[in-house]
Coordinates of C-alpha atoms in Angstrom, one line a residue:
X1404 CA 10.9 19.4 -3.5
X1405 CA 10.9 15.6 -3.7
X1406 CA 11.8 13.7 -0.5
X1407 CA 15.2 12.0 -0.2
X1408 CA 15.3 8.4 -1.5
X1409 CA 15.3 5.6 0.9
X1410 CA 17.9 2.7 0.6
X1411 CA 16.2 -0.5 -0.5
X1412 CA 17.9 -2.5 2.2
X1413 CA 20.0 -1.8 5.2
X1414 CA 21.2 -5.3 5.7
X1415 CA 21.4 -6.9 2.3
X1416 CA 24.7 -8.7 3.0
X1417 CA 24.7 -9.2 6.7
X1418 CA 22.5 -10.8 9.3
X1419 CA 20.4 -8.9 11.8
X1420 CA 22.4 -9.1 15.0
X1421 CA 21.0 -8.7 18.4
X1422 CA 22.2 -9.3 21.9
X1423 CA 19.5 -12.0 22.5
X1424 CA 16.2 -13.1 21.0
X1425 CA 14.0 -10.1 20.3
X1426 CA 10.7 -9.5 22.1
X1427 CA 8.1 -10.4 19.4
X1428 CA 4.5 -9.3 19.0
X1429 CA 2.2 -11.0 16.5
X1430 CA -1.0 -9.5 15.2
X1431 CA -3.0 -12.1 13.3
X1432 CA -6.1 -11.5 11.3
X1433 CA -8.1 -14.7 11.5
X1434 CA -10.5 -13.3 8.8
X1435 CA -7.8 -12.8 6.2
X1436 CA -8.1 -15.1 3.1
X1437 CA -5.4 -17.6 3.8
X1438 CA -6.1 -17.8 7.5
X1439 CA -9.8 -18.5 6.9
X1440 CA -8.9 -21.3 4.5
X1441 CA -5.9 -22.9 6.4
X1442 CA -6.1 -21.5 9.9
X1443 CA -4.1 -18.7 11.4
X1444 CA -0.4 -19.2 11.0
X1445 CA 0.3 -17.6 14.4
X1446 CA -1.9 -20.1 16.2
X1447 CA 0.6 -22.9 15.5
X1448 CA 3.5 -21.1 17.2
X1449 CA 4.2 -22.9 20.5
X1450 CA 2.6 -21.0 23.4
X1451 CA 5.8 -21.3 25.4
X1452 CA 8.0 -19.6 22.7
X1453 CA 10.2 -17.2 24.6
X1454 CA 9.6 -13.4 24.3
X1455 CA 6.5 -13.8 22.2
X1456 CA 3.1 -12.2 22.5
X1457 CA 0.2 -13.2 20.2
X1458 CA -3.1 -11.3 19.7
X1459 CA -5.9 -11.8 17.2
X1460 CA -8.0 -8.6 17.6
X1461 CA -11.2 -8.4 15.6
X1462 CA -12.0 -4.7 16.1
X1463 CA -10.0 -1.5 15.8
X1464 CA -10.3 -0.8 19.6
X1465 CA -9.0 -4.3 20.3
X1466 CA -6.2 -3.8 17.9
X1467 CA -5.2 -0.5 19.6
X1468 CA -5.3 -2.2 23.0
X1469 CA -3.0 -5.1 21.7
X1470 CA -0.5 -2.6 20.3
X1471 CA -0.4 -0.7 23.6
X1472 CA 0.4 -4.0 25.3
X1473 CA 3.2 -4.6 22.8
X1474 CA 4.6 -1.2 23.4
X1475 CA 4.5 -1.5 27.2
X1476 CA 6.2 -5.0 26.8
X1477 CA 9.0 -3.5 24.8
X1478 CA 8.3 -5.4 21.6
X1479 CA 11.2 -5.2 19.1
X1480 CA 9.6 -7.1 16.2
X1481 CA 6.0 -6.7 15.2
X1482 CA 4.7 -9.5 12.9
X1483 CA 1.5 -8.7 10.9
X1484 CA -0.2 -11.8 9.7
X1485 CA -2.7 -10.6 7.2
X1486 CA -3.1 -8.7 3.9
X1487 CA -2.6 -5.1 2.8
X1488 CA -5.7 -4.0 4.7
X1489 CA -4.5 -5.5 7.9
X1490 CA -1.1 -3.8 7.5
X1491 CA -2.9 -0.5 6.9
X1492 CA -4.9 -0.9 10.1
X1493 CA -1.9 -1.9 12.2
X1494 CA 0.3 1.0 10.9
X1495 CA -2.5 3.5 11.4
X1496 CA -3.0 2.5 15.0
X1497 CA 0.7 2.0 15.7
X1498 CA 1.7 5.5 14.5
X1499 CA 0.3 7.2 17.5
X1500 CA 0.9 4.4 20.0
X1501 CA 4.6 4.0 19.4
X1502 CA 5.0 7.7 18.8
X1503 CA 7.7 7.5 16.2
X1504 CA 9.6 4.7 17.8
X1505 CA 8.2 1.9 15.6
X1506 CA 9.7 -1.6 16.1
X1507 CA 10.9 -3.6 13.2
X1508 CA 8.1 -5.2 11.2
X1509 CA 7.5 -8.4 9.3
X1510 CA 4.6 -9.2 7.0
X1511 CA 3.1 -12.7 6.6
X1512 CA 1.0 -12.4 3.3
X1513 CA -2.3 -14.1 4.2
X1514 CA -4.7 -11.6 2.6
X1515 CA -6.6 -11.3 -0.7
X1516 CA -4.1 -8.7 -1.8
X1517 CA -0.5 -8.6 -0.6
X1518 CA 1.2 -5.8 -2.6
X1519 CA 3.5 -4.8 0.2
X1520 CA 4.8 -8.3 0.6
X1521 CA 5.3 -8.7 -3.1
X1522 CA 7.3 -5.4 -3.1
X1523 CA 9.5 -6.6 -0.2
X1524 CA 10.2 -9.9 -1.9
X1525 CA 8.3 -12.0 0.5
X1526 CA 7.1 -15.3 -1.0
X1527 CA 3.4 -16.2 -0.8
X1528 CA 4.0 -19.2 1.3
X1529 CA 6.0 -17.3 4.0
X1530 CA 4.8 -18.1 7.5
X1531 CA 5.1 -16.6 11.0
X1532 CA 7.8 -19.2 11.7
X1533 CA 9.7 -18.0 8.6
X1534 CA 9.5 -14.4 9.9
X1535 CA 10.8 -15.5 13.3
X1536 CA 13.8 -17.2 11.7
X1537 CA 14.4 -14.2 9.4
X1538 CA 14.6 -11.9 12.4
X1539 CA 17.9 -13.6 13.3
X1540 CA 19.3 -14.3 9.8
X1541 CA 17.3 -12.3 7.2
X1542 CA 17.6 -8.9 5.5
X1543 CA 16.0 -5.7 6.5
X1544 CA 14.4 -3.5 3.8
X1545 CA 13.1 0.0 4.3
X1546 CA 9.9 1.4 3.0
X1547 CA 8.0 4.6 3.9
X1548 CA 4.3 4.5 4.3
X1549 CA 1.8 6.8 2.7
X1550 CA 0.2 9.0 5.3
X1551 CA -3.2 10.6 4.9
X1552 CA -4.0 13.8 6.8
X1553 CA -7.5 15.3 6.8
X1554 CA -7.9 19.1 6.4
X1555 CA -5.4 21.0 8.6
X1556 CA -4.5 18.1 10.8
X1557 CA -0.8 17.6 11.7
X1558 CA -1.0 13.9 12.5
X1559 CA -2.1 11.3 10.0
X1560 CA -5.6 9.8 10.0
X1561 CA -4.4 6.8 8.0
X1562 CA -1.2 5.1 7.0
X1563 CA -0.9 2.7 4.1
X1564 CA 0.9 2.2 0.8
X1565 CA -1.5 2.4 -2.2
X1566 CA -3.6 5.6 -2.7
X1567 CA -6.0 6.1 -5.5
X1568 CA -8.9 8.3 -6.7
X1569 CA -11.1 8.6 -9.8
X1570 CA -11.1 5.4 -11.9
X1571 CA -9.0 3.8 -9.2
X1572 CA -12.1 3.6 -7.0
X1573 CA -14.1 1.8 -9.7
X1574 CA -11.2 -0.5 -10.4
X1575 CA -10.9 -1.4 -6.8
X1576 CA -14.6 -2.2 -6.7
X1577 CA -14.1 -4.5 -9.6
X1578 CA -11.2 -6.2 -7.8
X1579 CA -13.4 -6.9 -4.8
X1580 CA -16.0 -8.5 -7.1
X1581 CA -13.2 -10.8 -8.5
X1582 CA -12.3 -11.7 -5.0
X1583 CA -15.8 -13.0 -4.4
X1584 CA -15.4 -15.0 -7.6
X1585 CA -12.3 -16.6 -6.3
X1586 CA -9.6 -14.4 -8.0
X1587 CA -6.8 -13.0 -5.8
X1588 CA -3.5 -11.1 -5.9
X1589 CA -2.0 -10.5 -9.3
X1590 CA -4.8 -12.4 -11.1
X1591 CA -7.5 -10.1 -9.6
X1592 CA -5.4 -7.1 -10.5
X1593 CA -5.1 -8.3 -14.1
X1594 CA -8.9 -8.9 -14.4
X1595 CA -9.8 -5.5 -12.9
X1596 CA -7.2 -3.6 -15.1
X1597 CA -8.5 -5.3 -18.3
X1598 CA -12.1 -4.6 -17.5
X1599 CA -11.5 -1.0 -16.5
X1600 CA -9.6 -0.2 -19.7
X1601 CA -12.3 -1.9 -21.7
X1602 CA -15.0 0.1 -20.0
X1603 CA -13.1 3.3 -20.8
X1604 CA -12.1 2.5 -24.4
X1605 CA -15.5 1.3 -25.6
X1606 CA -17.7 3.6 -23.5
X1607 CA -19.5 6.5 -25.0
X1608 CA -19.1 10.2 -24.2
X1609 CA -21.4 9.9 -21.2
X1610 CA -19.5 6.9 -19.8
X1611 CA -18.7 7.5 -16.1
X1612 CA -15.2 6.0 -16.5
X1613 CA -14.3 8.5 -19.2
X1614 CA -15.9 11.6 -17.6
X1615 CA -13.4 11.7 -14.8
X1616 CA -13.7 13.6 -11.5
X1617 CA -13.2 17.4 -10.8
X1618 CA -10.5 17.9 -8.2
X1619 CA -8.2 20.6 -6.8
X1620 CA -4.6 19.4 -6.7
X1621 CA -1.5 20.9 -5.2
X1622 CA 1.9 19.2 -5.4
X1623 CA 4.3 19.9 -2.6
X1624 CA 4.2 23.7 -2.0
X1625 CA 3.2 24.6 -5.6
X1626 CA 0.0 26.3 -6.7
X1627 CA -3.3 24.6 -6.4
X1628 CA -4.8 23.7 -9.8
X1629 CA -8.4 22.8 -10.7
X1630 CA -8.7 20.0 -13.2
X1631 CA -10.7 16.9 -14.1
X1632 CA -8.8 13.7 -13.7
X1633 CA -9.5 10.2 -15.1
X1634 CA -7.3 8.6 -12.4
X1635 CA -4.9 9.4 -9.7
X1636 CA -2.6 6.7 -8.3
X1637 CA 0.2 7.2 -5.8
X1638 CA 2.4 4.9 -3.8
X1639 CA 5.8 4.5 -2.1
X1640 CA 6.1 0.9 -3.2
X1641 CA 8.7 0.1 -5.8
X1642 CA 7.5 -3.1 -7.4
X1643 CA 3.8 -3.7 -8.1
X1644 CA 1.8 -6.8 -9.0
X1645 CA 2.1 -8.1 -12.6
X1646 CA 5.4 -6.2 -12.8
X1647 CA 3.6 -3.1 -14.0
X1648 CA 5.5 0.2 -13.9
X1649 CA 2.9 3.0 -13.9
X1650 CA 5.4 5.4 -12.3
X1651 CA 8.2 4.6 -14.8
X1652 CA 11.5 3.3 -13.7
X1653 CA 11.8 1.5 -10.4
X1654 CA 12.8 4.0 -7.6
X1655 CA 12.0 4.8 -4.0
X1656 CA 9.9 7.6 -2.6
X1657 CA 6.4 8.9 -3.1
X1658 CA 5.4 8.7 -6.7
X1659 CA 2.2 9.6 -8.5
X1660 CA 0.5 9.1 -11.8
X1661 CA -2.3 11.4 -12.9
X1662 CA -4.3 11.0 -16.1
X1663 CA -6.4 13.9 -17.5
X1664 CA -10.1 13.2 -18.4
X1665 CA -11.2 12.1 -20.8
X1666 CA -8.1 9.9 -21.4
X1667 CA -6.6 10.2 -24.9
X1668 CA -4.8 7.5 -27.0
X1669 CA -5.6 4.8 -24.4
X1670 CA -5.0 1.9 -26.7
X1671 CA -1.4 3.1 -27.1
X1672 CA -0.9 4.7 -23.8
X1673 CA -1.9 1.9 -21.4
X1674 CA 0.6 -0.7 -22.6
X1675 CA 3.3 2.0 -22.7
X1676 CA 2.5 3.1 -19.1
X1677 CA 2.4 -0.5 -17.7
X1678 CA 5.8 -1.4 -19.1
X1679 CA 7.3 1.8 -17.7
X1680 CA 7.8 3.9 -20.8
X1681 CA 8.8 7.5 -20.2
X1682 CA 8.3 8.7 -23.7
X1683 CA 7.6 12.4 -24.0
X1684 CA 4.3 11.9 -25.9
X1685 CA 2.7 10.4 -22.8
X1686 CA 2.9 13.7 -20.9
X1687 CA 1.6 15.7 -24.0
X1688 CA -1.4 13.3 -24.1
X1689 CA -2.3 14.0 -20.5
X1690 CA -0.4 11.2 -18.7
X1691 CA 1.7 12.8 -15.9
X1692 CA 4.2 11.3 -13.5
X1693 CA 5.6 13.2 -10.5
X1694 CA 8.0 12.5 -7.6
X1695 CA 6.7 14.5 -4.6
X1696 CA 7.1 14.6 -0.8
X1697 CA 3.4 15.4 -0.4
X1698 CA 0.3 16.6 -2.3
X1699 CA -3.1 17.9 -1.3
X1700 CA -6.2 17.0 -3.1
X1701 CA -9.8 18.1 -2.8
X1702 CA -12.4 15.8 -4.2
X1703 CA -16.1 15.1 -3.8
X1704 CA -15.8 11.4 -4.4
X1705 CA -14.0 9.1 -2.1
X1706 CA -10.5 7.7 -2.3
X1707 CA -9.0 4.3 -1.8
X1708 CA -6.2 3.4 0.6
X1709 CA -5.0 -0.2 0.4
X1710 CA -8.3 -1.5 -0.9
X1711 CA -10.6 0.4 1.4
X1712 CA -12.9 3.3 0.3
X1713 CA -12.8 6.4 2.4
X1714 CA -14.8 9.7 2.3
X1715 CA -13.5 12.5 0.1
X1716 CA -12.9 16.1 1.0
X1717 CA -9.6 17.8 1.4
X1718 CA -6.7 15.4 2.3
X1719 CA -3.0 15.7 2.2
X1720 CA -1.0 12.7 1.1
X1721 CA 2.6 12.6 2.3
X1722 CA 5.5 10.3 2.6
X1723 CA 6.0 9.0 6.1
X1724 CA 9.1 8.1 8.1
X1725 CA 11.1 5.0 6.9
X1726 CA 9.9 1.7 8.4
X1727 CA 12.1 -1.4 8.7
X1728 CA 10.8 -4.7 7.4
X1729 CA 12.4 -8.1 8.1
X1730 CA 12.5 -10.1 4.8
X1731 CA 14.0 -13.4 3.7

């Protein structure tokens, strides 16, 4: 059974009201793209700002230590100054440290990819100071993360927002190459998407893109099915870069797209998928969309979570608890 939808906002027409200034913790990634170019935004916040803790951890153990400091200090607003990968690392560490009592979050989009910020309506030029101001007068939007559990584990190993396997892994590798060439955000997504489709359309029968990957897939509590997939893409985000709609109509919850291998009618199907078409012929041609609360996949190849490649095996992907994000 699909999980219950989350409201897009919980404070669309009202300010966030508190008895006093919130205790704020800032995690800044000095190696994120914008911070390397312009300097870390958090660094320009006055040191004597009341109720503010700033940390710039460079390793996962240092990040965990900083988050424990924030928890013990009673932080009410956690600002993440970085890209999607930084958000993934912070949420993954924070899940066990805050034990279900997560503070409100704010994202300053300073990475190479900032899909979460785009979905939340955060402008590219948003700063730490903007997030601080929004904590008093902005809107709060809710999003659930994607949680990844390994084998029979009950607690997630990873928390993020964009999960993919099969051709999604190759497309991500292409995106990382475009980053090195100076392309970022939606432009990088566009280049990678175009090149991936071209590789598939014009490749021969032995083309790795077309061949797909054998997997065992189980949706919610349904039966496990062995199949070969060209791509699997899943997310709890509602709005994606370039305004593409691979899951169809915009809606909350954990959504997934799977494409059978080898993909059929791609020249017609890809434009239809990207604009959100829900025509019946797409499913008949092997393009499947599902709303789920969780799914379990076994695959030999790796999977991608928010731009990072992880080892395959048997993993369960589920919708996590709702998180509150401060937005403009």
